Coordinates of C-alpha atoms in Angstrom, one line a residue:
M1 CA -45.8 -15.2 22.7
A2 CA -49.1 -15.4 21.1
L3 CA -50.1 -15.0 16.9
I4 CA -53.0 -12.8 16.6
V5 CA -54.7 -12.3 13.4
Q6 CA -57.1 -9.1 13.3
K7 CA -58.9 -8.2 11.3
Y8 CA -60.7 -3.9 10.3
G9 CA -63.4 -3.0 8.9
G10 CA -63.7 -0.2 6.4
T11 CA -65.3 2.1 9.5
S12 CA -61.9 1.3 11.2
V13 CA -60.0 3.0 8.9
D14 CA -62.3 5.8 7.1
G15 CA -60.3 8.2 7.9
P16 CA -56.9 9.5 9.1
E17 CA -57.4 9.4 12.3
R18 CA -58.8 6.5 12.4
V19 CA -56.2 4.7 10.7
K20 CA -53.8 6.3 13.3
S21 CA -56.0 4.8 16.3
V22 CA -56.1 1.2 14.2
A23 CA -52.4 1.7 13.6
R24 CA -51.8 2.6 17.7
R25 CA -54.1 -0.9 18.6
V26 CA -51.7 -3.0 16.3
V27 CA -49.0 -1.1 17.7
E28 CA -50.1 -2.1 21.8
T29 CA -50.9 -5.6 20.7
R30 CA -47.4 -5.9 19.1
R31 CA -45.7 -4.3 21.9
A32 CA -47.5 -7.1 24.4
G33 CA -45.0 -9.3 23.1
H34 CA -47.5 -10.9 20.1
Q35 CA -46.9 -11.9 16.6
V36 CA -49.7 -9.8 14.4
V37 CA -50.9 -10.1 10.9
V38 CA -53.9 -7.6 10.1
V39 CA -56.0 -7.7 7.4
V40 CA -57.8 -4.6 6.6
S41 CA -60.6 -3.5 4.5
A42 CA -61.4 -0.7 1.7
P43 CA -61.8 2.2 3.7
G44 CA -65.8 3.3 4.7
D45 CA -68.0 3.6 1.4
T46 CA -64.9 3.2 -1.0
T47 CA -66.4 -0.5 -2.6
D48 CA -69.7 0.9 -2.9
R49 CA -68.5 3.6 -4.7
L50 CA -66.2 2.0 -6.9
I51 CA -69.1 0.1 -8.0
A52 CA -70.9 3.1 -8.6
M53 CA -68.1 4.2 -10.5
A54 CA -67.9 1.6 -12.9
K55 CA -71.7 1.1 -13.7
E56 CA -71.4 4.5 -14.6
I57 CA -69.3 3.6 -17.3
S58 CA -70.9 0.4 -18.5
P59 CA -74.2 -0.6 -17.1
D60 CA -72.9 -4.6 -16.6
P61 CA -68.7 -4.3 -16.6
P62 CA -67.2 -7.2 -17.0
A63 CA -66.5 -9.6 -13.7
R64 CA -62.6 -9.5 -14.5
E65 CA -62.3 -6.2 -14.8
L66 CA -64.5 -5.3 -11.9
D67 CA -62.6 -7.2 -9.8
M68 CA -59.3 -5.5 -11.0
L69 CA -61.3 -2.5 -9.8
L70 CA -62.4 -3.6 -6.5
A71 CA -59.0 -4.8 -5.1
T72 CA -57.7 -1.7 -5.3
G73 CA -59.7 -0.2 -2.3
E74 CA -57.8 -2.8 0.4
Q75 CA -54.7 -1.5 -1.7
M76 CA -55.6 1.5 -0.3
S77 CA -56.2 0.9 3.5
I78 CA -52.9 -1.4 3.8
A79 CA -50.8 1.0 2.9
L80 CA -51.9 3.9 4.5
L81 CA -51.9 1.4 7.5
A82 CA -47.9 0.4 7.2
M83 CA -47.0 4.6 7.1
A84 CA -48.8 4.9 10.2
I85 CA -47.8 1.8 11.8
Q86 CA -43.9 2.8 10.5
D87 CA -43.9 6.0 12.4
L88 CA -44.9 4.4 15.2
G89 CA -41.5 3.2 15.0
E90 CA -42.5 -0.7 14.3
P91 CA -41.2 -2.5 11.3
V92 CA -44.2 -3.5 9.0
I93 CA -45.2 -4.4 5.7
S94 CA -48.2 -4.6 3.5
L95 CA -48.9 -7.3 1.2
T96 CA -51.8 -7.7 -1.4
G97 CA -54.2 -10.9 -1.2
P98 CA -51.7 -12.2 -4.1
Q99 CA -48.6 -11.5 -2.5
V100 CA -49.8 -12.9 0.7
G101 CA -50.4 -16.2 -1.5
I102 CA -54.2 -16.7 -1.5
L103 CA -55.2 -19.1 -3.7
T104 CA -58.7 -18.6 -5.4
D105 CA -61.1 -20.7 -7.8
G106 CA -62.0 -18.3 -11.1
V107 CA -65.3 -17.2 -10.0
H108 CA -65.1 -13.3 -10.1
T109 CA -66.5 -11.2 -7.3
K110 CA -67.5 -14.3 -5.7
A111 CA -64.4 -16.1 -5.4
R112 CA -63.8 -18.9 -2.5
I113 CA -60.1 -19.7 -1.2
L114 CA -58.6 -22.7 -2.1
D115 CA -56.1 -22.6 -0.4
V116 CA -53.1 -19.8 1.6
D117 CA -50.0 -20.5 1.1
C118 CA -48.2 -19.6 3.9
T119 CA -44.3 -18.9 3.1
R120 CA -44.2 -15.4 2.9
L121 CA -46.3 -14.3 6.0
R122 CA -43.8 -17.0 7.8
R123 CA -41.3 -15.2 6.9
E124 CA -42.4 -11.5 7.1
L125 CA -43.6 -13.1 10.5
D126 CA -39.3 -14.5 11.5
A127 CA -38.0 -11.1 10.8
G128 CA -40.0 -9.6 13.4
K129 CA -42.6 -7.5 11.3
I130 CA -46.2 -6.8 11.6
V131 CA -47.9 -7.9 8.7
I132 CA -50.5 -5.9 7.1
V133 CA -52.9 -8.1 4.2
A134 CA -55.1 -6.8 1.9
G135 CA -58.4 -8.6 2.9
F136 CA -61.3 -9.8 0.4
Q137 CA -59.3 -10.9 -2.5
G138 CA -56.6 -13.3 -4.0
A139 CA -55.4 -14.7 -7.4
T140 CA -56.1 -18.0 -9.3
Q141 CA -53.8 -20.4 -10.4
D142 CA -53.4 -18.3 -13.7
N143 CA -52.6 -15.2 -11.5
E144 CA -56.0 -13.4 -12.4
I145 CA -57.2 -11.3 -9.5
T146 CA -60.6 -12.2 -7.7
T147 CA -62.8 -10.8 -5.4
L148 CA -64.4 -12.4 -2.1
G149 CA -67.8 -11.1 -2.3
R150 CA -69.3 -8.9 0.6
G151 CA -67.5 -9.6 3.6
G152 CA -64.7 -11.4 2.6
S153 CA -62.2 -9.8 4.7
D154 CA -63.7 -11.7 7.4
T155 CA -63.3 -14.8 5.5
T156 CA -59.5 -13.4 4.4
A157 CA -58.7 -13.1 8.3
V158 CA -60.3 -16.6 9.4
A159 CA -58.5 -18.4 6.3
L160 CA -55.5 -16.5 7.5
A161 CA -55.6 -17.7 10.9
A162 CA -56.3 -21.4 10.3
A163 CA -53.5 -21.2 7.5
L164 CA -51.1 -20.1 10.5
K165 CA -52.2 -21.8 13.4
A166 CA -52.9 -18.7 15.0
D167 CA -54.1 -18.3 18.8
L168 CA -57.0 -15.9 18.1
C169 CA -58.7 -14.3 15.5
Q170 CA -60.2 -10.7 16.4
I171 CA -63.0 -8.9 14.2
Y172 CA -62.6 -5.3 15.2
T173 CA -66.0 -3.9 13.8
D174 CA -68.0 -1.0 14.5
V175 CA -70.1 -2.9 17.3
D176 CA -68.6 -4.3 20.5
G177 CA -69.6 -7.8 20.1
V178 CA -72.7 -10.0 18.7
Y179 CA -75.8 -9.1 20.3
T180 CA -79.5 -10.6 20.4
A181 CA -80.5 -8.9 17.6
D182 CA -79.5 -5.8 16.0
P183 CA -79.3 -2.7 18.0
R184 CA -80.5 -0.4 15.7
V185 CA -83.4 -1.9 15.6
V186 CA -84.1 -3.5 18.4
P187 CA -83.2 -1.2 21.6
E188 CA -83.0 -3.7 24.1
A189 CA -81.2 -6.6 22.3
R190 CA -78.1 -7.5 25.3
K191 CA -74.6 -7.9 24.2
L192 CA -73.6 -11.9 24.5
R193 CA -70.3 -13.1 26.2
C194 CA -70.4 -16.5 24.3
I195 CA -71.9 -18.0 21.0
S196 CA -71.4 -21.1 19.3
Y197 CA -70.1 -21.5 16.0
D198 CA -73.7 -23.0 14.6
E199 CA -75.3 -20.3 15.9
M200 CA -72.8 -17.6 14.9
L201 CA -73.4 -19.1 11.7
E202 CA -77.1 -19.3 11.8
L203 CA -77.3 -15.8 12.5
A204 CA -74.8 -14.4 9.7
S205 CA -76.2 -16.1 7.0
L206 CA -80.0 -15.0 8.0
G207 CA -79.1 -11.3 7.7
A208 CA -76.8 -10.1 10.5
K209 CA -74.0 -8.2 9.4
V210 CA -71.4 -8.7 12.3
L211 CA -69.5 -11.1 10.6
Q212 CA -69.5 -13.0 6.9
A213 CA -71.4 -16.4 7.0
R214 CA -68.5 -17.8 5.2
S215 CA -66.0 -16.8 7.7
V216 CA -67.8 -18.5 10.4
E217 CA -67.9 -21.9 8.5
F218 CA -64.3 -21.5 7.7
A219 CA -63.9 -20.9 11.4
K220 CA -65.8 -24.0 12.5
L221 CA -64.4 -26.3 10.3
H222 CA -60.5 -25.7 11.2
N223 CA -61.6 -24.8 14.9
V224 CA -60.1 -21.1 14.7
I225 CA -61.5 -19.2 18.1
L226 CA -62.7 -15.8 17.1
E227 CA -63.6 -12.5 19.3
V228 CA -65.6 -9.7 18.0
R229 CA -65.4 -6.9 19.6
S230 CA -65.0 -2.9 18.4
S231 CA -62.7 -1.0 17.3
F232 CA -63.7 2.3 19.2
N233 CA -63.3 1.3 22.4
N234 CA -61.4 -1.5 25.0
N235 CA -64.9 -3.0 25.8
E236 CA -65.0 -6.9 26.3
G237 CA -66.4 -8.5 23.0
T238 CA -68.1 -11.9 22.1
I239 CA -66.1 -15.0 21.7
V240 CA -67.5 -17.3 18.9
K241 CA -66.2 -20.9 19.6
E242 CA -67.8 -24.2 19.8
V243 CA -69.8 -24.5 23.0
Q244 CA -70.2 -28.0 24.6
D245 CA -72.8 -27.7 27.3
M246 CA -75.7 -26.9 25.2
E247 CA -78.2 -28.4 27.4
K248 CA -77.7 -25.3 29.5
A249 CA -77.9 -23.1 26.4
M250 CA -80.7 -20.3 25.8
V251 CA -83.6 -22.0 23.7
V252 CA -83.2 -18.6 21.6
T253 CA -80.4 -16.6 21.5
G254 CA -80.9 -13.9 18.9
V255 CA -83.6 -12.7 16.4
A256 CA -82.2 -11.6 12.6
G257 CA -83.8 -9.8 9.8
D258 CA -82.7 -9.9 6.4
R259 CA -84.2 -7.1 3.2
N260 CA -81.6 -8.4 0.9
V261 CA -84.2 -11.2 0.1
A262 CA -86.6 -12.0 -3.1
R263 CA -89.0 -14.6 -3.7
I264 CA -89.5 -16.1 -7.2
A265 CA -92.6 -18.5 -7.6
I266 CA -92.8 -20.9 -10.7
Y267 CA -96.5 -22.4 -11.5
D268 CA -97.5 -25.6 -12.5
V269 CA -94.2 -27.4 -12.8
P270 CA -94.7 -31.2 -14.0
D271 CA -94.7 -33.6 -10.9
R272 CA -91.9 -36.0 -12.6
P273 CA -88.2 -36.7 -11.6
G274 CA -85.6 -34.5 -12.7
I275 CA -87.4 -31.1 -12.8
A276 CA -86.0 -29.6 -9.6
R277 CA -82.7 -30.4 -10.9
A278 CA -83.3 -29.0 -14.1
L279 CA -84.5 -25.5 -12.2
F280 CA -81.5 -25.3 -9.8
E281 CA -78.8 -26.8 -11.5
A282 CA -79.6 -23.8 -13.8
L283 CA -79.3 -21.5 -11.1
A284 CA -76.5 -23.0 -10.0
K285 CA -74.2 -22.9 -13.4
E286 CA -75.0 -18.9 -12.7
S287 CA -73.4 -19.0 -9.3
I288 CA -76.9 -17.8 -7.9
N289 CA -77.8 -19.3 -4.2
V290 CA -81.0 -20.4 -3.7
D291 CA -81.9 -20.2 0.3
M292 CA -85.3 -21.4 1.0
I293 CA -87.6 -23.8 -1.4
V294 CA -91.3 -24.9 -0.9
Q295 CA -92.5 -27.2 -2.5
S296 CA -96.7 -27.0 -2.6
A297 CA -98.8 -30.3 -2.6
M298 CA -99.2 -32.2 -6.1
R299 CA -102.6 -31.9 -7.7
N300 CA -103.9 -33.4 -11.0
G301 CA -100.1 -34.1 -11.6
I302 CA -98.6 -30.9 -11.3
N303 CA -97.4 -28.5 -8.2
D304 CA -95.7 -25.0 -7.7
I305 CA -92.2 -24.1 -6.4
A306 CA -91.4 -20.8 -4.6
F307 CA -87.6 -20.2 -3.7
T308 CA -85.7 -17.0 -2.0
V309 CA -82.3 -15.5 -3.5
A310 CA -80.8 -12.4 -3.0
R311 CA -81.9 -9.0 -4.3
D312 CA -78.7 -8.5 -6.2
D313 CA -79.5 -12.0 -8.3
L314 CA -83.1 -12.0 -8.8
A315 CA -82.8 -10.1 -12.8
K316 CA -80.1 -12.9 -13.4
A317 CA -82.5 -15.8 -11.0
V318 CA -85.7 -14.2 -13.0
E319 CA -83.9 -15.0 -16.9
V320 CA -82.9 -18.2 -15.9
T321 CA -86.1 -19.6 -13.9
E322 CA -88.4 -18.6 -17.3
R323 CA -85.7 -20.2 -19.5
V324 CA -86.0 -23.3 -17.1
K325 CA -90.0 -22.4 -17.5
E326 CA -89.8 -23.2 -21.2
Q327 CA -88.1 -25.9 -21.1
I328 CA -90.0 -28.2 -18.2
G329 CA -93.5 -26.3 -19.4
A330 CA -94.3 -25.0 -16.4
S331 CA -97.2 -21.9 -16.9
A332 CA -95.8 -18.9 -15.5
V333 CA -93.6 -17.3 -13.4
A334 CA -93.5 -14.4 -10.6
Y335 CA -91.3 -12.7 -8.3
D336 CA -92.0 -10.1 -5.6
D337 CA -88.5 -8.0 -4.3
K338 CA -90.8 -6.3 -1.5
V339 CA -90.1 -9.1 1.5
A340 CA -87.9 -9.5 4.2
K341 CA -86.9 -12.9 6.3
V342 CA -87.2 -12.8 9.7
S343 CA -85.4 -15.4 11.8
I344 CA -85.2 -17.2 15.5
V345 CA -81.9 -19.0 16.1
G346 CA -80.6 -20.4 19.3
A347 CA -78.8 -24.2 20.0
G348 CA -81.4 -24.9 22.8
M349 CA -84.7 -25.3 20.3
I350 CA -82.8 -28.8 19.8
T351 CA -84.2 -30.1 23.2
N352 CA -87.4 -27.9 23.4
P353 CA -90.4 -28.2 21.6
G354 CA -93.1 -25.9 20.9
V355 CA -90.4 -22.4 19.6
A356 CA -91.8 -22.6 16.2
A357 CA -95.4 -22.6 17.4
G358 CA -93.9 -19.9 19.6
M359 CA -92.7 -17.6 17.0
F360 CA -95.7 -18.4 14.8
A361 CA -98.0 -16.9 17.5
C362 CA -96.1 -13.8 18.3
L363 CA -96.2 -13.1 14.3
A364 CA -99.6 -13.8 14.3
E365 CA -100.3 -11.6 17.4
E366 CA -98.9 -8.9 15.2
G367 CA -101.3 -9.3 12.4
I368 CA -98.1 -10.1 10.5
N369 CA -98.7 -12.8 7.4
I370 CA -96.1 -15.3 6.7
H371 CA -95.8 -16.4 2.8
M372 CA -93.2 -19.2 3.5
I373 CA -91.7 -21.1 6.5
S374 CA -87.7 -22.6 6.9
T375 CA -86.5 -24.4 9.8
S376 CA -83.7 -26.8 11.0
E377 CA -82.9 -28.4 14.2
I378 CA -81.5 -24.6 15.8
K379 CA -83.5 -22.5 13.8
V380 CA -87.2 -20.7 12.3
S381 CA -87.7 -18.2 9.2
C382 CA -90.2 -16.7 7.9
I383 CA -90.7 -15.0 4.9
I384 CA -93.3 -11.8 5.6
D385 CA -93.7 -8.6 4.0
E386 CA -90.5 -6.1 4.2
E387 CA -92.9 -3.3 5.7
H388 CA -93.3 -5.6 8.7
L389 CA -89.5 -6.7 9.3
T390 CA -88.8 -3.8 12.3
R391 CA -92.0 -4.8 13.7
A392 CA -91.6 -8.6 13.9
M393 CA -88.2 -8.4 15.1
Q394 CA -88.8 -6.3 18.5
A395 CA -92.2 -8.4 19.0
L396 CA -89.7 -11.5 18.9
H397 CA -87.1 -10.0 20.8
R398 CA -90.0 -9.4 23.8
W399 CA -92.0 -13.1 23.0
F400 CA -88.4 -14.7 23.6
K401 CA -87.4 -11.9 26.7
L402 CA -84.0 -12.4 24.6
D403 CA -83.3 -8.6 27.1
Q404 CA -83.0 -10.9 29.8
E405 CA -79.4 -12.2 31.1
T406 CA -79.9 -15.5 32.1

């Protein structure tokens, strides 16, 4: 008997027939002799509709009350799925994040999981029940309901798998695995049979929508094997795990594009210790994640700093940057929300020089200008004009021959 955690995304439970289909898949796993914990997202676009509803009431809804509202989406899913499973004759119980014992910090709408108390989970599993858990949510030490941010149900599933020491964590979604690029953008994209944690983490953080980046980080930290599969067919999925033989890995594994990007620049920044700290500490205090950072070469004791944030954070980030500008004596702040990030990822970059040069050559041949560049051992990212993103992804996919089996 194996202990399997399964997570089903919003499209998988969008409507009665899909809920019943998920119930049959869960029961099939249970009748194969396994213990099953199921994590479920809110149906379809429920979360977006709840946010829109909140903003009709208040243009800037309080974060605590927003969490109270958003947590209800997943509660719909768990109750309906539990009903469907019970009708199939299997013992089942639905539980919210707080009922399960998911403890988070107090950052509303972007909470992080601190601990999972498995006492209730193990009791229900030992009683022979399938346990259905609401994803995306938890509670603070003071019993305040929190949500985990976009894609948070993935993190819930991995956290439960880690805490329970599950044999496998299956992520069921509307695609049947991890591809070399988004197949809706690059029709020639190819499904990968296996990918390393590091490569998946980079792809997830760079805009690939298959898995939430935090969930992959959690899986790597706790060595949780992930399997990404479709909830609409029985095709073989993609395994995400530690890959030992990096020498034989593809030089480039995938191409990712991200439109949820905005660029901010602060000009004529005094070149002295503590200036960068003042800016980025102020952003961090507002829970604003900064991605790429570029500081220009010093000229006459001043320089410019440019960085990127998610578009959702742009207004707050500009407000903070304007405030810091006055404090440090910079001259101006500018921003651009018509940019996008295109990236290539591959563990093979570590031992193969010239990959970045190839990316730049490809974009140059397409006549695409690069505004910012960021690199790591296994990725290269470029900020470009948003209108060129699709063409850039398709060109890079061809350049690195990702449509070909290796």
